[in-house]
C-alpha atoms as an extended CHARMM CRD file, in Angstrom:
* protein
*
       234  EXT
         1         1  MET       CA             -6.8230000000       74.6020000000      -66.1770000000  PROA      1               0.0000000000
         2         2  THR       CA             -4.1700000000       75.7690000000      -63.7550000000  PROA      2               0.0000000000
         3         3  SER       CA             -1.5900000000       78.3890000000      -64.6080000000  PROA      3               0.0000000000
         4         4  THR       CA              1.0080000000       75.5980000000      -64.5200000000  PROA      4               0.0000000000
         5         5  ASP       CA             -0.9050000000       73.6070000000      -67.1500000000  PROA      5               0.0000000000
         6         6  SER       CA             -1.2150000000       76.7220000000      -69.2910000000  PROA      6               0.0000000000
         7         7  ALA       CA              2.5150000000       77.3850000000      -69.0990000000  PROA      7               0.0000000000
         8         8  GLN       CA              3.3240000000       73.8040000000      -70.0370000000  PROA      8               0.0000000000
         9         9  LYS       CA              1.1010000000       73.9900000000      -73.1300000000  PROA      9               0.0000000000
        10        10  ALA       CA              2.3750000000       77.3650000000      -74.3270000000  PROA      10              0.0000000000
        11        11  PRO       CA              3.5750000000       77.1090000000      -77.9360000000  PROA      11              0.0000000000
        12        12  ALA       CA              7.3010000000       76.7390000000      -78.4230000000  PROA      12              0.0000000000
        13        13  LYS       CA              9.1350000000       79.8260000000      -79.6110000000  PROA      13              0.0000000000
        14        14  ASP       CA              9.8370000000       79.8750000000      -83.3300000000  PROA      14              0.0000000000
        15        15  PRO       CA             13.6410000000       79.4170000000      -83.6350000000  PROA      15              0.0000000000
        16        16  TRP       CA             13.6190000000       81.8430000000      -86.5840000000  PROA      16              0.0000000000
        17        17  ASP       CA             11.9610000000       84.5850000000      -84.5330000000  PROA      17              0.0000000000
        18        18  LEU       CA             15.1290000000       86.6230000000      -84.0540000000  PROA      18              0.0000000000
        19        19  PRO       CA             15.6130000000       90.1070000000      -82.5800000000  PROA      19              0.0000000000
        20        20  ASP       CA             16.0810000000       93.3440000000      -84.4910000000  PROA      20              0.0000000000
        21        21  VAL       CA             19.7950000000       94.1500000000      -84.2970000000  PROA      21              0.0000000000
        22        22  SER       CA             19.8860000000       96.9090000000      -86.9000000000  PROA      22              0.0000000000
        23        23  GLY       CA             20.5440000000       99.6110000000      -84.3060000000  PROA      23              0.0000000000
        24        24  LEU       CA             23.4910000000       97.9260000000      -82.6020000000  PROA      24              0.0000000000
        25        25  VAL       CA             27.0590000000       99.1280000000      -83.0800000000  PROA      25              0.0000000000
        26        26  VAL       CA             29.4340000000       96.3590000000      -84.1590000000  PROA      26              0.0000000000
        27        27  GLY       CA             33.1420000000       96.5720000000      -83.3990000000  PROA      27              0.0000000000
        28        28  VAL       CA             35.6590000000       94.3430000000      -85.1770000000  PROA      28              0.0000000000
        29        29  LEU       CA             38.9520000000       93.6950000000      -83.3900000000  PROA      29              0.0000000000
        30        30  GLY       CA             41.5070000000       92.8050000000      -86.0180000000  PROA      30              0.0000000000
        31        31  GLY       CA             39.4540000000       94.7750000000      -88.4990000000  PROA      31              0.0000000000
        32        32  THR       CA             42.4310000000       95.4920000000      -90.7270000000  PROA      32              0.0000000000
        33        33  GLY       CA             43.0570000000       91.7820000000      -91.4180000000  PROA      33              0.0000000000
        34        34  PRO       CA             41.3290000000       89.9620000000      -94.3140000000  PROA      34              0.0000000000
        35        35  GLN       CA             38.5820000000       88.2550000000      -92.2820000000  PROA      35              0.0000000000
        36        36  GLY       CA             37.8120000000       91.2170000000      -90.0360000000  PROA      36              0.0000000000
        37        37  LYS       CA             37.8980000000       93.6680000000      -92.9110000000  PROA      37              0.0000000000
        38        38  GLY       CA             35.5810000000       91.4690000000      -94.9670000000  PROA      38              0.0000000000
        39        39  LEU       CA             33.0600000000       91.0980000000      -92.1450000000  PROA      39              0.0000000000
        40        40  ALA       CA             33.1530000000       94.8300000000      -91.4510000000  PROA      40              0.0000000000
        41        41  TYR       CA             32.5080000000       95.5560000000      -95.1220000000  PROA      41              0.0000000000
        42        42  ARG       CA             29.5630000000       93.1510000000      -95.4010000000  PROA      42              0.0000000000
        43        43  LEU       CA             27.8800000000       94.3220000000      -92.2060000000  PROA      43              0.0000000000
        44        44  ALA       CA             28.3450000000       98.0010000000      -93.0430000000  PROA      44              0.0000000000
        45        45  ARG       CA             27.0820000000       97.4260000000      -96.5640000000  PROA      45              0.0000000000
        46        46  ALA       CA             23.9590000000       95.8490000000      -94.9970000000  PROA      46              0.0000000000
        47        47  GLY       CA             23.3810000000       99.0400000000      -92.9910000000  PROA      47              0.0000000000
        48        48  GLN       CA             25.0390000000       98.1410000000      -89.6800000000  PROA      48              0.0000000000
        49        49  LYS       CA             27.1030000000      100.7560000000      -87.8280000000  PROA      49              0.0000000000
        50        50  VAL       CA             30.6450000000       99.3320000000      -87.7770000000  PROA      50              0.0000000000
        51        51  ILE       CA             33.8940000000      100.3770000000      -86.0840000000  PROA      51              0.0000000000
        52        52  ILE       CA             37.0660000000       98.5120000000      -86.9540000000  PROA      52              0.0000000000
        53        53  GLY       CA             39.8620000000       98.2560000000      -84.4330000000  PROA      53              0.0000000000
        54        54  SER       CA             43.5840000000       97.7760000000      -84.6800000000  PROA      54              0.0000000000
        55        55  ARG       CA             46.5400000000       98.1690000000      -82.3570000000  PROA      55              0.0000000000
        56        56  ALA       CA             47.2700000000      101.3760000000      -84.2720000000  PROA      56              0.0000000000
        57        57  ALA       CA             44.3620000000      103.8100000000      -84.6510000000  PROA      57              0.0000000000
        58        58  ASP       CA             45.7620000000      105.3640000000      -87.8410000000  PROA      58              0.0000000000
        59        59  ARG       CA             45.9300000000      101.9640000000      -89.5080000000  PROA      59              0.0000000000
        60        60  ALA       CA             42.3060000000      101.2820000000      -88.5590000000  PROA      60              0.0000000000
        61        61  GLN       CA             41.2130000000      104.6820000000      -89.8350000000  PROA      61              0.0000000000
        62        62  ALA       CA             42.9440000000      104.1360000000      -93.1750000000  PROA      62              0.0000000000
        63        63  ALA       CA             41.2200000000      100.7510000000      -93.5730000000  PROA      63              0.0000000000
        64        64  ALA       CA             37.8660000000      102.2960000000      -92.6110000000  PROA      64              0.0000000000
        65        65  GLU       CA             38.2010000000      104.9930000000      -95.2790000000  PROA      65              0.0000000000
        66        66  GLU       CA             38.9590000000      102.3090000000      -97.8340000000  PROA      66              0.0000000000
        67        67  LEU       CA             35.8240000000      100.3450000000      -96.8790000000  PROA      67              0.0000000000
        68        68  GLY       CA             33.4420000000      103.3160000000      -96.8890000000  PROA      68              0.0000000000
        69        69  HSD       CA             29.7690000000      102.7180000000      -95.9420000000  PROA      69              0.0000000000
        70        70  GLY       CA             30.2060000000      104.8090000000      -92.8010000000  PROA      70              0.0000000000
        71        71  VAL       CA             32.8080000000      102.4950000000      -91.2440000000  PROA      71              0.0000000000
        72        72  GLU       CA             34.9670000000      104.1540000000      -88.5820000000  PROA      72              0.0000000000
        73        73  GLY       CA             38.4330000000      103.1800000000      -87.3800000000  PROA      73              0.0000000000
        74        74  ALA       CA             39.8990000000      103.3690000000      -83.8830000000  PROA      74              0.0000000000
        75        75  ASP       CA             42.3660000000      101.5680000000      -81.6690000000  PROA      75              0.0000000000
        76        76  ASN       CA             41.1630000000       98.2910000000      -80.1580000000  PROA      76              0.0000000000
        77        77  ALA       CA             40.3120000000       99.7490000000      -76.7450000000  PROA      77              0.0000000000
        78        78  GLU       CA             38.1460000000      102.5460000000      -78.1400000000  PROA      78              0.0000000000
        79        79  THR       CA             36.4920000000      100.1300000000      -80.5520000000  PROA      79              0.0000000000
        80        80  ALA       CA             35.5610000000       97.8350000000      -77.6570000000  PROA      80              0.0000000000
        81        81  ARG       CA             34.2380000000      100.7050000000      -75.5360000000  PROA      81              0.0000000000
        82        82  ARG       CA             32.0230000000      102.1610000000      -78.2730000000  PROA      82              0.0000000000
        83        83  SER       CA             30.5190000000       98.8910000000      -79.5100000000  PROA      83              0.0000000000
        84        84  ASP       CA             27.5140000000       96.8310000000      -78.4060000000  PROA      84              0.0000000000
        85        85  ILE       CA             28.7940000000       93.6840000000      -80.1260000000  PROA      85              0.0000000000
        86        86  VAL       CA             32.5160000000       93.0070000000      -80.5630000000  PROA      86              0.0000000000
        87        87  ILE       CA             33.7430000000       90.5070000000      -83.1580000000  PROA      87              0.0000000000
        88        88  VAL       CA             37.1880000000       89.0860000000      -82.4050000000  PROA      88              0.0000000000
        89        89  ALA       CA             39.0180000000       88.4980000000      -85.6910000000  PROA      89              0.0000000000
        90        90  VAL       CA             42.6350000000       88.8010000000      -84.5610000000  PROA      90              0.0000000000
        91        91  PRO       CA             45.3270000000       86.2660000000      -85.5460000000  PROA      91              0.0000000000
        92        92  TRP       CA             45.3800000000       83.2240000000      -83.2620000000  PROA      92              0.0000000000
        93        93  GLU       CA             48.9400000000       84.0270000000      -82.1800000000  PROA      93              0.0000000000
        94        94  GLY       CA             47.7720000000       87.2790000000      -80.5810000000  PROA      94              0.0000000000
        95        95  HSD       CA             44.3400000000       86.1160000000      -79.4170000000  PROA      95              0.0000000000
        96        96  GLY       CA             44.9690000000       85.5930000000      -75.7120000000  PROA      96              0.0000000000
        97        97  LYS       CA             47.1710000000       88.6420000000      -75.2220000000  PROA      97              0.0000000000
        98        98  THR       CA             44.7540000000       90.9440000000      -77.0530000000  PROA      98              0.0000000000
        99        99  LEU       CA             41.7060000000       89.8320000000      -75.0680000000  PROA      99              0.0000000000
       100       100  GLU       CA             43.5270000000       89.9250000000      -71.7560000000  PROA      100             0.0000000000
       101       101  SER       CA             44.5210000000       93.5380000000      -72.4180000000  PROA      101             0.0000000000
       102       102  LEU       CA             40.9090000000       94.5040000000      -73.2080000000  PROA      102             0.0000000000
       103       103  ARG       CA             39.1720000000       92.7490000000      -70.3010000000  PROA      103             0.0000000000
       104       104  GLU       CA             37.9260000000       96.0010000000      -68.7880000000  PROA      104             0.0000000000
       105       105  GLU       CA             36.7360000000       97.5290000000      -72.0780000000  PROA      105             0.0000000000
       106       106  LEU       CA             34.9210000000       94.3030000000      -73.0320000000  PROA      106             0.0000000000
       107       107  ALA       CA             33.1230000000       93.9060000000      -69.6910000000  PROA      107             0.0000000000
       108       108  GLY       CA             29.3740000000       93.6600000000      -70.2660000000  PROA      108             0.0000000000
       109       109  LYS       CA             29.7920000000       93.3870000000      -74.0450000000  PROA      109             0.0000000000
       110       110  LEU       CA             28.5450000000       90.6350000000      -76.3190000000  PROA      110             0.0000000000
       111       111  VAL       CA             31.7710000000       89.1560000000      -77.7290000000  PROA      111             0.0000000000
       112       112  VAL       CA             31.7390000000       87.0320000000      -80.9000000000  PROA      112             0.0000000000
       113       113  ASP       CA             34.9140000000       84.9890000000      -81.3420000000  PROA      113             0.0000000000
       114       114  CYS       CA             35.6200000000       83.8800000000      -84.9320000000  PROA      114             0.0000000000
       115       115  VAL       CA             39.2700000000       82.8970000000      -84.4920000000  PROA      115             0.0000000000
       116       116  ASN       CA             40.4660000000       79.5300000000      -85.8130000000  PROA      116             0.0000000000
       117       117  PRO       CA             43.5370000000       78.0720000000      -84.0710000000  PROA      117             0.0000000000
       118       118  LEU       CA             45.4410000000       76.5320000000      -86.9750000000  PROA      118             0.0000000000
       119       119  GLY       CA             48.9430000000       75.3740000000      -87.7360000000  PROA      119             0.0000000000
       120       120  PHE       CA             50.5070000000       74.9530000000      -91.1700000000  PROA      120             0.0000000000
       121       121  ASP       CA             53.1880000000       72.6110000000      -92.4700000000  PROA      121             0.0000000000
       122       122  LYS       CA             54.1300000000       70.9360000000      -95.7500000000  PROA      122             0.0000000000
       123       123  LYS       CA             50.9350000000       68.8460000000      -95.5880000000  PROA      123             0.0000000000
       124       124  GLY       CA             48.7300000000       71.9230000000      -95.2820000000  PROA      124             0.0000000000
       125       125  ALA       CA             46.5380000000       73.3130000000      -92.5130000000  PROA      125             0.0000000000
       126       126  TYR       CA             45.7670000000       71.4230000000      -89.3180000000  PROA      126             0.0000000000
       127       127  ALA       CA             43.8160000000       72.2290000000      -86.1760000000  PROA      127             0.0000000000
       128       128  LEU       CA             45.4380000000       73.2560000000      -82.9140000000  PROA      128             0.0000000000
       129       129  LYS       CA             43.7100000000       72.5850000000      -79.5900000000  PROA      129             0.0000000000
       130       130  PRO       CA             44.1590000000       75.3650000000      -77.0210000000  PROA      130             0.0000000000
       131       131  GLU       CA             44.5530000000       74.4450000000      -73.3780000000  PROA      131             0.0000000000
       132       132  GLU       CA             41.0360000000       75.7720000000      -72.6870000000  PROA      132             0.0000000000
       133       133  GLY       CA             39.5930000000       73.5820000000      -75.4620000000  PROA      133             0.0000000000
       134       134  SER       CA             39.0290000000       76.2070000000      -78.1600000000  PROA      134             0.0000000000
       135       135  ALA       CA             39.6280000000       79.8580000000      -78.9800000000  PROA      135             0.0000000000
       136       136  ALA       CA             36.0830000000       80.6540000000      -77.8470000000  PROA      136             0.0000000000
       137       137  GLU       CA             36.5920000000       78.9280000000      -74.5070000000  PROA      137             0.0000000000
       138       138  GLN       CA             39.8650000000       80.7720000000      -74.0740000000  PROA      138             0.0000000000
       139       139  ALA       CA             37.9780000000       84.0130000000      -74.6820000000  PROA      139             0.0000000000
       140       140  ALA       CA             35.3540000000       83.0490000000      -72.0940000000  PROA      140             0.0000000000
       141       141  ALA       CA             38.0720000000       82.2600000000      -69.5430000000  PROA      141             0.0000000000
       142       142  LEU       CA             39.8730000000       85.5640000000      -70.1640000000  PROA      142             0.0000000000
       143       143  LEU       CA             36.6830000000       87.6560000000      -70.2350000000  PROA      143             0.0000000000
       144       144  PRO       CA             34.6260000000       86.5690000000      -67.2030000000  PROA      144             0.0000000000
       145       145  ASP       CA             32.5280000000       89.7500000000      -67.3230000000  PROA      145             0.0000000000
       146       146  SER       CA             31.6830000000       89.4690000000      -71.0390000000  PROA      146             0.0000000000
       147       147  ARG       CA             29.0270000000       87.4170000000      -72.8420000000  PROA      147             0.0000000000
       148       148  VAL       CA             31.1000000000       85.2300000000      -75.1480000000  PROA      148             0.0000000000
       149       149  THR       CA             29.7530000000       83.4830000000      -78.2430000000  PROA      149             0.0000000000
       150       150  ALA       CA             31.4440000000       81.9240000000      -81.2740000000  PROA      150             0.0000000000
       151       151  ALA       CA             30.5190000000       82.4350000000      -84.9530000000  PROA      151             0.0000000000
       152       152  PHE       CA             31.7000000000       83.4820000000      -88.4530000000  PROA      152             0.0000000000
       153       153  HSD       CA             34.4590000000       80.8340000000      -88.6250000000  PROA      153             0.0000000000
       154       154  HSD       CA             33.8760000000       79.4300000000      -92.1020000000  PROA      154             0.0000000000
       155       155  LEU       CA             33.6810000000       82.5160000000      -94.2940000000  PROA      155             0.0000000000
       156       156  SER       CA             35.8720000000       83.2430000000      -97.2870000000  PROA      156             0.0000000000
       157       157  ALA       CA             37.6830000000       86.5390000000      -96.8070000000  PROA      157             0.0000000000
       158       158  VAL       CA             38.0110000000       86.7660000000     -100.5980000000  PROA      158             0.0000000000
       159       159  LEU       CA             34.2370000000       86.6280000000     -101.1160000000  PROA      159             0.0000000000
       160       160  LEU       CA             33.5240000000       88.9210000000      -98.1740000000  PROA      160             0.0000000000
       161       161  GLN       CA             35.7460000000       91.6520000000      -99.6040000000  PROA      161             0.0000000000
       162       162  ASP       CA             34.6380000000       91.3290000000     -103.2400000000  PROA      162             0.0000000000
       163       163  PRO       CA             32.1860000000       94.1710000000     -104.0380000000  PROA      163             0.0000000000
       164       164  GLU       CA             30.9610000000       92.2730000000     -107.1140000000  PROA      164             0.0000000000
       165       165  VAL       CA             29.6350000000       89.4400000000     -104.9230000000  PROA      165             0.0000000000
       166       166  GLN       CA             26.0620000000       90.3610000000     -103.9890000000  PROA      166             0.0000000000
       167       167  GLU       CA             25.2600000000       87.4350000000     -101.6840000000  PROA      167             0.0000000000
       168       168  ILE       CA             27.3930000000       85.2050000000      -99.4620000000  PROA      168             0.0000000000
       169       169  ASP       CA             26.0040000000       81.6970000000      -99.9710000000  PROA      169             0.0000000000
       170       170  THR       CA             26.6570000000       80.1320000000      -96.5780000000  PROA      170             0.0000000000
       171       171  ASP       CA             25.3260000000       79.3820000000      -93.1210000000  PROA      171             0.0000000000
       172       172  VAL       CA             27.0320000000       80.5970000000      -89.9560000000  PROA      172             0.0000000000
       173       173  MET       CA             27.2910000000       78.1890000000      -87.0220000000  PROA      173             0.0000000000
       174       174  VAL       CA             26.6650000000       80.1270000000      -83.8010000000  PROA      174             0.0000000000
       175       175  LEU       CA             27.6090000000       78.7580000000      -80.3850000000  PROA      175             0.0000000000
       176       176  GLY       CA             27.0050000000       80.1520000000      -76.9310000000  PROA      176             0.0000000000
       177       177  GLU       CA             25.6770000000       79.6040000000      -73.4390000000  PROA      177             0.0000000000
       178       178  VAL       CA             22.7580000000       82.0710000000      -73.4020000000  PROA      178             0.0000000000
       179       179  ARG       CA             19.9730000000       81.7220000000      -75.9510000000  PROA      179             0.0000000000
       180       180  GLU       CA             19.2870000000       85.4560000000      -76.1740000000  PROA      180             0.0000000000
       181       181  ASP       CA             22.9440000000       86.1840000000      -76.9520000000  PROA      181             0.0000000000
       182       182  VAL       CA             23.0920000000       83.4560000000      -79.5900000000  PROA      182             0.0000000000
       183       183  GLU       CA             19.9460000000       84.8030000000      -81.2310000000  PROA      183             0.0000000000
       184       184  ILE       CA             21.4550000000       88.2930000000      -81.4480000000  PROA      184             0.0000000000
       185       185  VAL       CA             24.4620000000       86.8440000000      -83.2930000000  PROA      185             0.0000000000
       186       186  GLN       CA             22.1970000000       84.7470000000      -85.5360000000  PROA      186             0.0000000000
       187       187  ALA       CA             20.2540000000       87.8830000000      -86.4100000000  PROA      187             0.0000000000
       188       188  LEU       CA             23.4890000000       89.7660000000      -87.1080000000  PROA      188             0.0000000000
       189       189  ALA       CA             24.6070000000       87.0430000000      -89.5210000000  PROA      189             0.0000000000
       190       190  GLY       CA             21.2090000000       87.2250000000      -91.2010000000  PROA      190             0.0000000000
       191       191  ARG       CA             21.7620000000       90.9040000000      -91.9890000000  PROA      191             0.0000000000
       192       192  ILE       CA             24.2080000000       89.8250000000      -94.7010000000  PROA      192             0.0000000000
       193       193  PRO       CA             22.3560000000       88.7560000000      -97.8820000000  PROA      193             0.0000000000
       194       194  GLY       CA             22.5700000000       85.0040000000      -98.5160000000  PROA      194             0.0000000000
       195       195  MET       CA             23.6820000000       84.2160000000      -94.9750000000  PROA      195             0.0000000000
       196       196  ARG       CA             21.8580000000       82.5080000000      -92.0860000000  PROA      196             0.0000000000
       197       197  GLY       CA             22.8910000000       82.1280000000      -88.4650000000  PROA      197             0.0000000000
       198       198  ILE       CA             22.2460000000       78.6170000000      -87.1130000000  PROA      198             0.0000000000
       199       199  PHE       CA             22.3890000000       77.6780000000      -83.4150000000  PROA      199             0.0000000000
       200       200  SER       CA             25.0410000000       74.9540000000      -83.1690000000  PROA      200             0.0000000000
       201       201  GLY       CA             25.5240000000       74.2060000000      -79.4780000000  PROA      201             0.0000000000
       202       202  ARG       CA             27.3590000000       75.5040000000      -76.4480000000  PROA      202             0.0000000000
       203       203  LEU       CA             30.9130000000       76.7730000000      -76.2840000000  PROA      203             0.0000000000
       204       204  ARG       CA             32.2260000000       73.3510000000      -75.2750000000  PROA      204             0.0000000000
       205       205  ASN       CA             31.4930000000       72.3290000000      -78.8770000000  PROA      205             0.0000000000
       206       206  ALA       CA             33.4810000000       75.1930000000      -80.4230000000  PROA      206             0.0000000000
       207       207  HSD       CA             36.6980000000       73.2320000000      -81.0400000000  PROA      207             0.0000000000
       208       208  GLN       CA             35.3390000000       71.0860000000      -83.8710000000  PROA      208             0.0000000000
       209       209  VAL       CA             33.6860000000       74.1260000000      -85.4750000000  PROA      209             0.0000000000
       210       210  GLU       CA             36.9510000000       76.0640000000      -85.3970000000  PROA      210             0.0000000000
       211       211  SER       CA             38.8760000000       72.9910000000      -86.6140000000  PROA      211             0.0000000000
       212       212  LEU       CA             36.6460000000       72.4700000000      -89.6410000000  PROA      212             0.0000000000
       213       213  VAL       CA             38.3520000000       75.4340000000      -91.2970000000  PROA      213             0.0000000000
       214       214  ALA       CA             41.3880000000       73.2100000000      -91.8860000000  PROA      214             0.0000000000
       215       215  ASN       CA             39.1640000000       70.9210000000      -93.9650000000  PROA      215             0.0000000000
       216       216  LEU       CA             37.6990000000       73.8410000000      -95.9060000000  PROA      216             0.0000000000
       217       217  ILE       CA             41.2010000000       75.0870000000      -96.7190000000  PROA      217             0.0000000000
       218       218  SER       CA             41.9140000000       71.6560000000      -98.2320000000  PROA      218             0.0000000000
       219       219  VAL       CA             38.6540000000       71.8190000000     -100.2210000000  PROA      219             0.0000000000
       220       220  ASN       CA             39.5010000000       75.2620000000     -101.5290000000  PROA      220             0.0000000000
       221       221  ARG       CA             42.9980000000       74.2720000000     -102.6070000000  PROA      221             0.0000000000
       222       222  ARG       CA             41.8380000000       71.1660000000     -104.4500000000  PROA      222             0.0000000000
       223       223  TYR       CA             38.8510000000       72.7340000000     -106.2130000000  PROA      223             0.0000000000
       224       224  LYS       CA             40.1450000000       76.3160000000     -106.5910000000  PROA      224             0.0000000000
       225       225  ALA       CA             37.0580000000       77.4350000000     -104.6450000000  PROA      225             0.0000000000
       226       226  HSD       CA             35.8970000000       79.6210000000     -101.7680000000  PROA      226             0.0000000000
       227       227  ALA       CA             33.8000000000       76.9750000000     -100.0320000000  PROA      227             0.0000000000
       228       228  GLY       CA             31.2600000000       77.6530000000      -97.3090000000  PROA      228             0.0000000000
       229       229  LEU       CA             28.7880000000       75.5140000000      -95.3680000000  PROA      229             0.0000000000
       230       230  ARG       CA             25.0590000000       74.8870000000      -95.6460000000  PROA      230             0.0000000000
       231       231  ILE       CA             23.0410000000       73.1450000000      -92.9250000000  PROA      231             0.0000000000
       232       232  THR       CA             20.2380000000       71.1420000000      -94.5670000000  PROA      232             0.0000000000
       233       233  ASP       CA             16.6380000000       70.5740000000      -93.4060000000  PROA      233             0.0000000000
       234       234  VAL       CA             16.4020000000       73.6390000000      -91.1550000000  PROA      234             0.0000000000
């Protein structure tokens, strides 16, 4: 058997064989908002080192003290510099401007965009389509020296922040261009009890994932719920 034959017959990698991310520092931009604060709380509670960022360092520090579990607060630039993984949880309206201002600090970092471009009117929430195609693709365009992925779009901020909730019953759709980066984010999601990270395609498919939040908002309003997603048969 030639070495080529041997390589072709090598067993496929188990998609659930994910890396150990417990030692990585996670920064959350927009960490004083409901979604960012909830993610920071859950990850820190699971034992991850977390820094939350805000435009104002004192605001971030106050939020960090409230969360406990060793969470630190800093301004956005310091948060980006000190973190291995940076979750972008800023409001859509400030998404582009925030990332553009942090291009240098985010260079070389693994960036996880969880922003949902949405509009609201009398009929409820509806999806917006950015010029680049999605918030994640906008992030990739603005951060050419970063490794951009997309994840954590469909989580209830209410459940994330509720200390009485022990497990978050949901899957996290993770998108990205590089398998190793996606697997790091999957593993990070899996640190939160009840949660799984599921590979869901490349960044060009991020728009429909971001848009689905508009549907979940409708579900939640009708059923007075905090709905999440489960991917079956995987």
